[in-house]
PDB file of C-alpha atoms in Angstrom:
ATOM      1  CA  MET A 334       6.992   0.786   8.830  1.00 40.00           C
ATOM      2  CA  VAL A 335       5.401  -2.628   9.017  1.00 43.00           C
ATOM      3  CA  ASP A 336       7.813  -5.442   9.842  1.00 47.00           C
ATOM      4  CA  MET A 337       8.327  -7.293   6.542  1.00 51.00           C
ATOM      5  CA  PRO A 338      10.378 -10.376   5.766  1.00 63.00           C
ATOM      6  CA  ARG A 339      13.715  -9.491   4.181  1.00 71.00           C
ATOM      7  CA  LYS A 340      12.853 -11.437   1.008  1.00 74.00           C
ATOM      8  CA  LYS A 341       9.918  -9.128   0.238  1.00 78.00           C
ATOM      9  CA  ILE A 342      11.969  -6.008   0.851  1.00 83.00           C
ATOM     10  CA  ALA A 343      14.832  -7.369  -1.257  1.00 88.00           C
ATOM     11  CA  SER A 344      12.368  -8.209  -4.042  1.00 89.00           C
ATOM     12  CA  ALA A 345      10.970  -4.646  -4.017  1.00 88.00           C
ATOM     13  CA  ILE A 346      14.484  -3.166  -4.096  1.00 91.00           C
ATOM     14  CA  PHE A 347      15.461  -5.489  -6.958  1.00 92.00           C
ATOM     15  CA  THR A 348      12.341  -4.545  -8.952  1.00 92.00           C
ATOM     16  CA  ILE A 349      12.987  -0.815  -8.536  1.00 93.00           C
ATOM     17  CA  THR A 350      16.699  -1.138  -9.382  1.00 94.00           C
ATOM     18  CA  ASP A 351      16.008  -3.353 -12.406  1.00 94.00           C
ATOM     19  CA  ASN A 352      13.433  -0.868 -13.747  1.00 92.00           C
ATOM     20  CA  ILE A 353      15.795   2.063 -13.253  1.00 93.00           C
ATOM     21  CA  LEU A 354      18.643   0.326 -15.100  1.00 93.00           C
ATOM     22  CA  SER A 355      16.347  -0.923 -17.907  1.00 93.00           C
ATOM     23  CA  SER A 356      14.963   2.573 -18.466  1.00 92.00           C
ATOM     24  CA  LEU A 357      18.415   4.125 -18.478  1.00 92.00           C
ATOM     25  CA  ASN A 358      19.652   1.506 -20.945  1.00 93.00           C
ATOM     26  CA  GLN A 359      16.806   2.546 -23.260  1.00 92.00           C
ATOM     27  CA  GLN A 360      17.941   6.186 -22.963  1.00 91.00           C
ATOM     28  CA  ASN A 361      14.854   7.088 -20.909  1.00 92.00           C
ATOM     29  CA  ARG A 362      14.637   9.139 -17.777  1.00 93.00           C
ATOM     30  CA  ILE A 363      12.972   7.574 -14.786  1.00 93.00           C
ATOM     31  CA  GLY A 364      11.371   9.007 -11.701  1.00 93.00           C
ATOM     32  CA  VAL A 365      10.549   6.992  -8.624  1.00 93.00           C
ATOM     33  CA  VAL A 366       7.984   8.462  -6.250  1.00 91.00           C
ATOM     34  CA  PHE A 367       8.179   6.929  -2.775  1.00 92.00           C
ATOM     35  CA  TYR A 368       4.975   7.033  -0.701  1.00 90.00           C
ATOM     36  CA  GLU A 369       4.527   5.753   2.829  1.00 88.00           C
ATOM     37  CA  LEU A 370       0.987   4.959   3.875  1.00 87.00           C
ATOM     38  CA  THR A 371      -0.136   5.747   7.410  1.00 88.00           C
ATOM     39  CA  LYS A 372      -1.589   2.876   9.477  1.00 86.00           C
ATOM     40  CA  VAL A 373      -2.169   0.922   6.272  1.00 82.00           C
ATOM     41  CA  PHE A 374      -3.387  -2.374   7.712  1.00 81.00           C
ATOM     42  CA  GLY A 375      -5.708  -0.602  10.136  1.00 86.00           C
ATOM     43  CA  SER A 376      -7.169   1.598   7.376  1.00 88.00           C
ATOM     44  CA  VAL A 377      -8.577  -1.129   5.131  1.00 90.00           C
ATOM     45  CA  ASN A 378     -12.318  -0.376   4.900  1.00 92.00           C
ATOM     46  CA  HIS A 379     -14.310  -3.603   5.254  1.00 92.00           C
ATOM     47  CA  ASN A 380     -17.079  -2.573   2.821  1.00 93.00           C
ATOM     48  CA  ILE A 381     -14.574  -1.569   0.139  1.00 94.00           C
ATOM     49  CA  LEU A 382     -12.655  -4.819   0.695  1.00 93.00           C
ATOM     50  CA  LEU A 383     -15.834  -6.897   0.365  1.00 94.00           C
ATOM     51  CA  ASN A 384     -16.722  -5.087  -2.886  1.00 95.00           C
ATOM     52  CA  LYS A 385     -13.228  -5.723  -4.254  1.00 94.00           C
ATOM     53  CA  LEU A 386     -13.392  -9.401  -3.288  1.00 93.00           C
ATOM     54  CA  HIS A 387     -16.716  -9.666  -5.138  1.00 95.00           C
ATOM     55  CA  TYR A 388     -15.202  -7.907  -8.170  1.00 93.00           C
ATOM     56  CA  CYS A 389     -12.310 -10.417  -8.115  1.00 91.00           C
ATOM     57  CA  GLY A 390     -14.772 -13.303  -8.353  1.00 94.00           C
ATOM     58  CA  ILE A 391     -15.097 -14.264  -4.702  1.00 94.00           C
ATOM     59  CA  ARG A 392     -18.822 -14.848  -4.399  1.00 96.00           C
ATOM     60  CA  ARG A 393     -21.468 -16.901  -2.653  1.00 96.00           C
ATOM     61  CA  ILE A 394     -20.160 -19.067   0.193  1.00 97.00           C
ATOM     62  CA  CYS A 395     -16.603 -17.686   0.148  1.00 94.00           C
ATOM     63  CA  HIS A 396     -17.833 -14.078   0.026  1.00 96.00           C
ATOM     64  CA  HIS A 397     -20.298 -14.787   2.830  1.00 96.00           C
ATOM     65  CA  TRP A 398     -17.454 -16.282   4.893  1.00 93.00           C
ATOM     66  CA  PHE A 399     -15.319 -13.149   4.438  1.00 91.00           C
ATOM     67  CA  LYS A 400     -18.320 -10.951   5.219  1.00 93.00           C
ATOM     68  CA  SER A 401     -19.119 -12.841   8.420  1.00 91.00           C
ATOM     69  CA  TYR A 402     -15.421 -12.731   9.388  1.00 87.00           C
ATOM     70  CA  LEU A 403     -15.211  -8.947   8.911  1.00 87.00           C
ATOM     71  CA  THR A 404     -18.671  -7.742   9.947  1.00 88.00           C
ATOM     72  CA  ASN A 405     -19.826  -7.052  13.495  1.00 87.00           C
ATOM     73  CA  ARG A 406     -16.383  -7.717  14.948  1.00 86.00           C
ATOM     74  CA  LYS A 407     -15.786  -6.035  18.274  1.00 88.00           C
ATOM     75  CA  GLN A 408     -12.665  -5.276  20.222  1.00 86.00           C
ATOM     76  CA  ARG A 409     -11.587  -3.580  23.407  1.00 86.00           C
ATOM     77  CA  VAL A 410      -8.395  -2.755  25.202  1.00 82.00           C
ATOM     78  CA  SER A 411      -7.677  -4.332  28.576  1.00 78.00           C
ATOM     79  CA  MET A 412      -4.898  -3.502  30.972  1.00 73.00           C
ATOM     80  CA  SER A 413      -4.033  -5.514  34.024  1.00 67.00           C
ATOM     81  CA  LEU A 414      -1.830  -3.782  36.515  1.00 64.00           C
ATOM     82  CA  GLN A 415      -0.779  -6.805  38.557  1.00 60.00           C
ATOM     83  CA  ILE A 416       2.253  -5.018  39.935  1.00 53.00           C
ATOM     84  CA  LEU A 417       0.018  -2.454  41.608  1.00 51.00           C
ATOM     85  CA  LYS A 418      -2.483  -5.165  42.594  1.00 57.00           C
ATOM     86  CA  GLU A 419      -5.271  -3.280  40.874  1.00 59.00           C
ATOM     87  CA  GLU A 420      -8.203  -4.802  39.070  1.00 61.00           C
ATOM     88  CA  GLU A 421      -8.228  -5.119  35.296  1.00 65.00           C
ATOM     89  CA  ASN A 422      -9.238  -1.934  33.510  1.00 76.00           C
ATOM     90  CA  SER A 423     -10.947  -2.240  30.125  1.00 80.00           C
ATOM     91  CA  SER A 424     -12.383   0.056  27.545  1.00 84.00           C
ATOM     92  CA  SER A 425     -15.890  -0.550  26.257  1.00 89.00           C
ATOM     93  CA  TRP A 426     -16.444  -2.924  23.350  1.00 91.00           C
ATOM     94  CA  GLU A 427     -16.378  -1.105  19.996  1.00 91.00           C
ATOM     95  CA  THR A 428     -17.347  -2.349  16.537  1.00 91.00           C
ATOM     96  CA  VAL A 429     -14.406  -2.666  14.152  1.00 89.00           C
ATOM     97  CA  THR A 430     -15.217  -1.253  10.699  1.00 88.00           C
ATOM     98  CA  SER A 431     -11.763  -1.183   9.197  1.00 89.00           C
ATOM     99  CA  GLY A 432      -8.457  -2.985   9.302  1.00 86.00           C
ATOM    100  CA  VAL A 433      -7.186  -6.449   8.632  1.00 79.00           C
ATOM    101  CA  PRO A 434      -5.869  -8.437  11.585  1.00 72.00           C
ATOM    102  CA  GLN A 435      -2.110  -8.702  11.200  1.00 73.00           C
ATOM    103  CA  GLY A 436      -0.528 -12.053  11.671  1.00 72.00           C
ATOM    104  CA  SER A 437      -3.507 -13.957  10.332  1.00 72.00           C
ATOM    105  CA  VAL A 438      -2.993 -16.292   7.406  1.00 71.00           C
ATOM    106  CA  LEU A 439      -5.289 -14.229   5.173  1.00 77.00           C
ATOM    107  CA  CYS A 440      -3.900 -10.779   6.085  1.00 77.00           C
ATOM    108  CA  SER A 441      -1.604 -10.553   3.049  1.00 76.00           C
ATOM    109  CA  LEU A 442      -4.262 -11.888   0.674  1.00 79.00           C
ATOM    110  CA  ARG A 443      -6.831  -9.351   1.852  1.00 83.00           C
ATOM    111  CA  PHE A 444      -4.363  -6.481   1.623  1.00 81.00           C
ATOM    112  CA  ILE A 445      -3.160  -7.475  -1.856  1.00 82.00           C
ATOM    113  CA  THR A 446      -6.784  -7.686  -3.000  1.00 86.00           C
ATOM    114  CA  TYR A 447      -7.404  -4.260  -1.495  1.00 88.00           C
ATOM    115  CA  VAL A 448      -4.542  -2.548  -3.373  1.00 87.00           C
ATOM    116  CA  ASN A 449      -4.755  -4.677  -6.525  1.00 84.00           C
ATOM    117  CA  ASP A 450      -6.502  -1.924  -8.502  1.00 87.00           C
ATOM    118  CA  VAL A 451      -3.863   0.717  -7.701  1.00 85.00           C
ATOM    119  CA  LEU A 452      -3.181   1.046 -11.442  1.00 78.00           C
ATOM    120  CA  LEU A 453      -6.562   2.767 -11.727  1.00 76.00           C
ATOM    121  CA  GLY A 454      -5.057   5.561  -9.651  1.00 73.00           C
ATOM    122  CA  ILE A 455      -2.148   6.107 -11.998  1.00 77.00           C
ATOM    123  CA  HIS A 456      -2.404   7.938 -15.283  1.00 63.00           C
ATOM    124  CA  TYR A 457       0.252   7.434 -17.925  1.00 58.00           C
ATOM    125  CA  GLU A 458       2.431   4.381 -18.083  1.00 69.00           C
ATOM    126  CA  ALA A 459       3.692   3.720 -14.605  1.00 83.00           C
ATOM    127  CA  LYS A 460       4.676   0.739 -12.552  1.00 86.00           C
ATOM    128  CA  PRO A 461       3.731   0.403  -8.896  1.00 88.00           C
ATOM    129  CA  VAL A 462       5.950  -1.504  -6.479  1.00 89.00           C
ATOM    130  CA  ILE A 463       4.124  -2.181  -3.217  1.00 84.00           C
ATOM    131  CA  CYS A 464       5.760  -3.545  -0.090  1.00 81.00           C
ATOM    132  CA  ALA A 465       3.408  -3.292   2.921  1.00 71.00           C
ATOM    133  CA  ASP A 466       2.966   0.396   3.784  1.00 74.00           C
ATOM    134  CA  ASP A 467       5.430   1.583   1.128  1.00 84.00           C
ATOM    135  CA  THR A 468       4.062   2.281  -2.343  1.00 87.00           C
ATOM    136  CA  ASN A 469       6.545   3.278  -5.012  1.00 91.00           C
ATOM    137  CA  ILE A 470       5.540   4.508  -8.451  1.00 90.00           C
ATOM    138  CA  LEU A 471       8.044   4.258 -11.310  1.00 92.00           C
ATOM    139  CA  LEU A 472       7.537   6.666 -14.217  1.00 91.00           C
ATOM    140  CA  THR A 473       9.596   6.779 -17.412  1.00 91.00           C
ATOM    141  CA  ALA A 474       9.914   9.625 -19.895  1.00 91.00           C
ATOM    142  CA  ARG A 475      12.039  10.765 -22.811  1.00 90.00           C
ATOM    143  CA  SER A 476      12.589  14.327 -21.529  1.00 91.00           C
ATOM    144  CA  PRO A 477      12.887  16.115 -18.192  1.00 90.00           C
ATOM    145  CA  GLU A 478       9.701  18.081 -18.948  1.00 91.00           C
ATOM    146  CA  GLU A 479       7.701  14.918 -19.685  1.00 90.00           C
ATOM    147  CA  LEU A 480       8.974  13.296 -16.478  1.00 88.00           C
ATOM    148  CA  LYS A 481       8.054  16.369 -14.414  1.00 87.00           C
ATOM    149  CA  THR A 482       4.554  16.395 -15.937  1.00 86.00           C
ATOM    150  CA  LYS A 483       4.038  12.711 -15.165  1.00 84.00           C
ATOM    151  CA  ILE A 484       5.274  13.056 -11.580  1.00 82.00           C
ATOM    152  CA  ASN A 485       3.075  16.096 -10.915  1.00 80.00           C
ATOM    153  CA  SER A 486      -0.048  14.646 -12.517  1.00 76.00           C
ATOM    154  CA  THR A 487      -0.120  11.216 -10.924  1.00 70.00           C
ATOM    155  CA  SER A 488      -3.485  10.805  -9.259  1.00 80.00           C
ATOM    156  CA  ILE A 489      -2.389   8.114  -6.828  1.00 84.00           C
ATOM    157  CA  ILE A 490      -3.162  10.408  -3.869  1.00 82.00           C
ATOM    158  CA  VAL A 491      -6.800  10.538  -5.049  1.00 84.00           C
ATOM    159  CA  TRP A 492      -6.838   6.726  -5.324  1.00 88.00           C
ATOM    160  CA  PHE A 493      -5.449   6.489  -1.774  1.00 89.00           C
ATOM    161  CA  SER A 494      -8.191   8.822  -0.524  1.00 88.00           C
ATOM    162  CA  VAL A 495     -11.047   7.033  -2.340  1.00 90.00           C
ATOM    163  CA  ASN A 496      -9.857   3.766  -0.821  1.00 92.00           C
ATOM    164  CA  GLY A 497      -9.547   5.185   2.687  1.00 91.00           C
ATOM    165  CA  LEU A 498      -5.747   5.121   2.731  1.00 90.00           C
ATOM    166  CA  VAL A 499      -3.625   8.080   3.781  1.00 88.00           C
ATOM    167  CA  SER A 500      -0.168   8.892   2.479  1.00 87.00           C
ATOM    168  CA  ASN A 501       2.200  10.532   4.926  1.00 86.00           C
ATOM    169  CA  ILE A 502       2.814  13.743   2.943  1.00 84.00           C
ATOM    170  CA  GLU A 503       5.991  14.525   4.889  1.00 89.00           C
ATOM    171  CA  LYS A 504       7.549  11.229   3.806  1.00 88.00           C
ATOM    172  CA  ILE A 505       6.894  11.466   0.051  1.00 89.00           C
ATOM    173  CA  ASN A 506      10.199  11.488  -1.818  1.00 92.00           C
ATOM    174  CA  VAL A 507      11.061  11.643  -5.507  1.00 92.00           C
ATOM    175  CA  ALA A 508      14.262  10.384  -7.097  1.00 93.00           C
ATOM    176  CA  LYS A 509      15.033  11.140 -10.747  1.00 93.00           C
ATOM    177  CA  PHE A 510      17.548   9.179 -12.797  1.00 93.00           C
ATOM    178  CA  ALA A 511      18.985  10.011 -16.223  1.00 91.00           C
ATOM    179  CA  MET A 512      21.973   9.134 -18.401  1.00 84.00           C
ATOM    180  CA  ASN A 513      24.583  11.854 -18.378  1.00 75.00           C
ATOM    181  CA  MET A 514      27.461  11.461 -20.861  1.00 44.00           C
ATOM    182  CA  GLY A 515      27.586   7.697 -20.482  1.00 51.00           C
ATOM    183  CA  SER A 516      27.271   7.629 -16.702  1.00 50.00           C
ATOM    184  CA  TYR A 517      24.304   7.463 -14.383  1.00 52.00           C
ATOM    185  CA  SER A 518      23.246  10.511 -12.436  1.00 54.00           C
ATOM    186  CA  ALA A 519      20.646  10.713  -9.712  1.00 58.00           C
ATOM    187  CA  ARG A 520      18.908  13.657  -8.108  1.00 59.00           C
ATOM    188  CA  ALA A 521      16.451  13.644  -5.220  1.00 57.00           C
TER     189      ALA A 521
END
């Protein structure tokens, strides 16, 4: 998982908990699907990001600045083994076509812009809660059957794929919450 400030993690936990309790208070069932994206910051496709920035209204000089910042960037890996008194070994320079440099001031802005249209990947009424490489989808329903249908038919995996993001299938978890005789019950 990406190292996130505690405030952001606490905010995501609060949002999920608040939605669960609100749904239960309205006599609804709620399912939370927990996805973890693989190498999320390194998977951001530059062309898709530039198109999304344009769609969000970033045009002309600002768009050109982002384009020049992202396009034709090159990187290589260098290792210096000073202990062994060997010369520096480096890989060849390669063009970078995806990823947002972490630690830069604009990293969060670019990533938020990239995932801003995640609602297009969700059918039915659902609420996404995104915290770095963790994407959580909250679904409410009146019956167990309706909740199961919504969980099974969410097309978020297709949205991930179209946007060049990969969900770690082994780490997908679902938690279902429902009122049971005046008390809360949870099943994973």
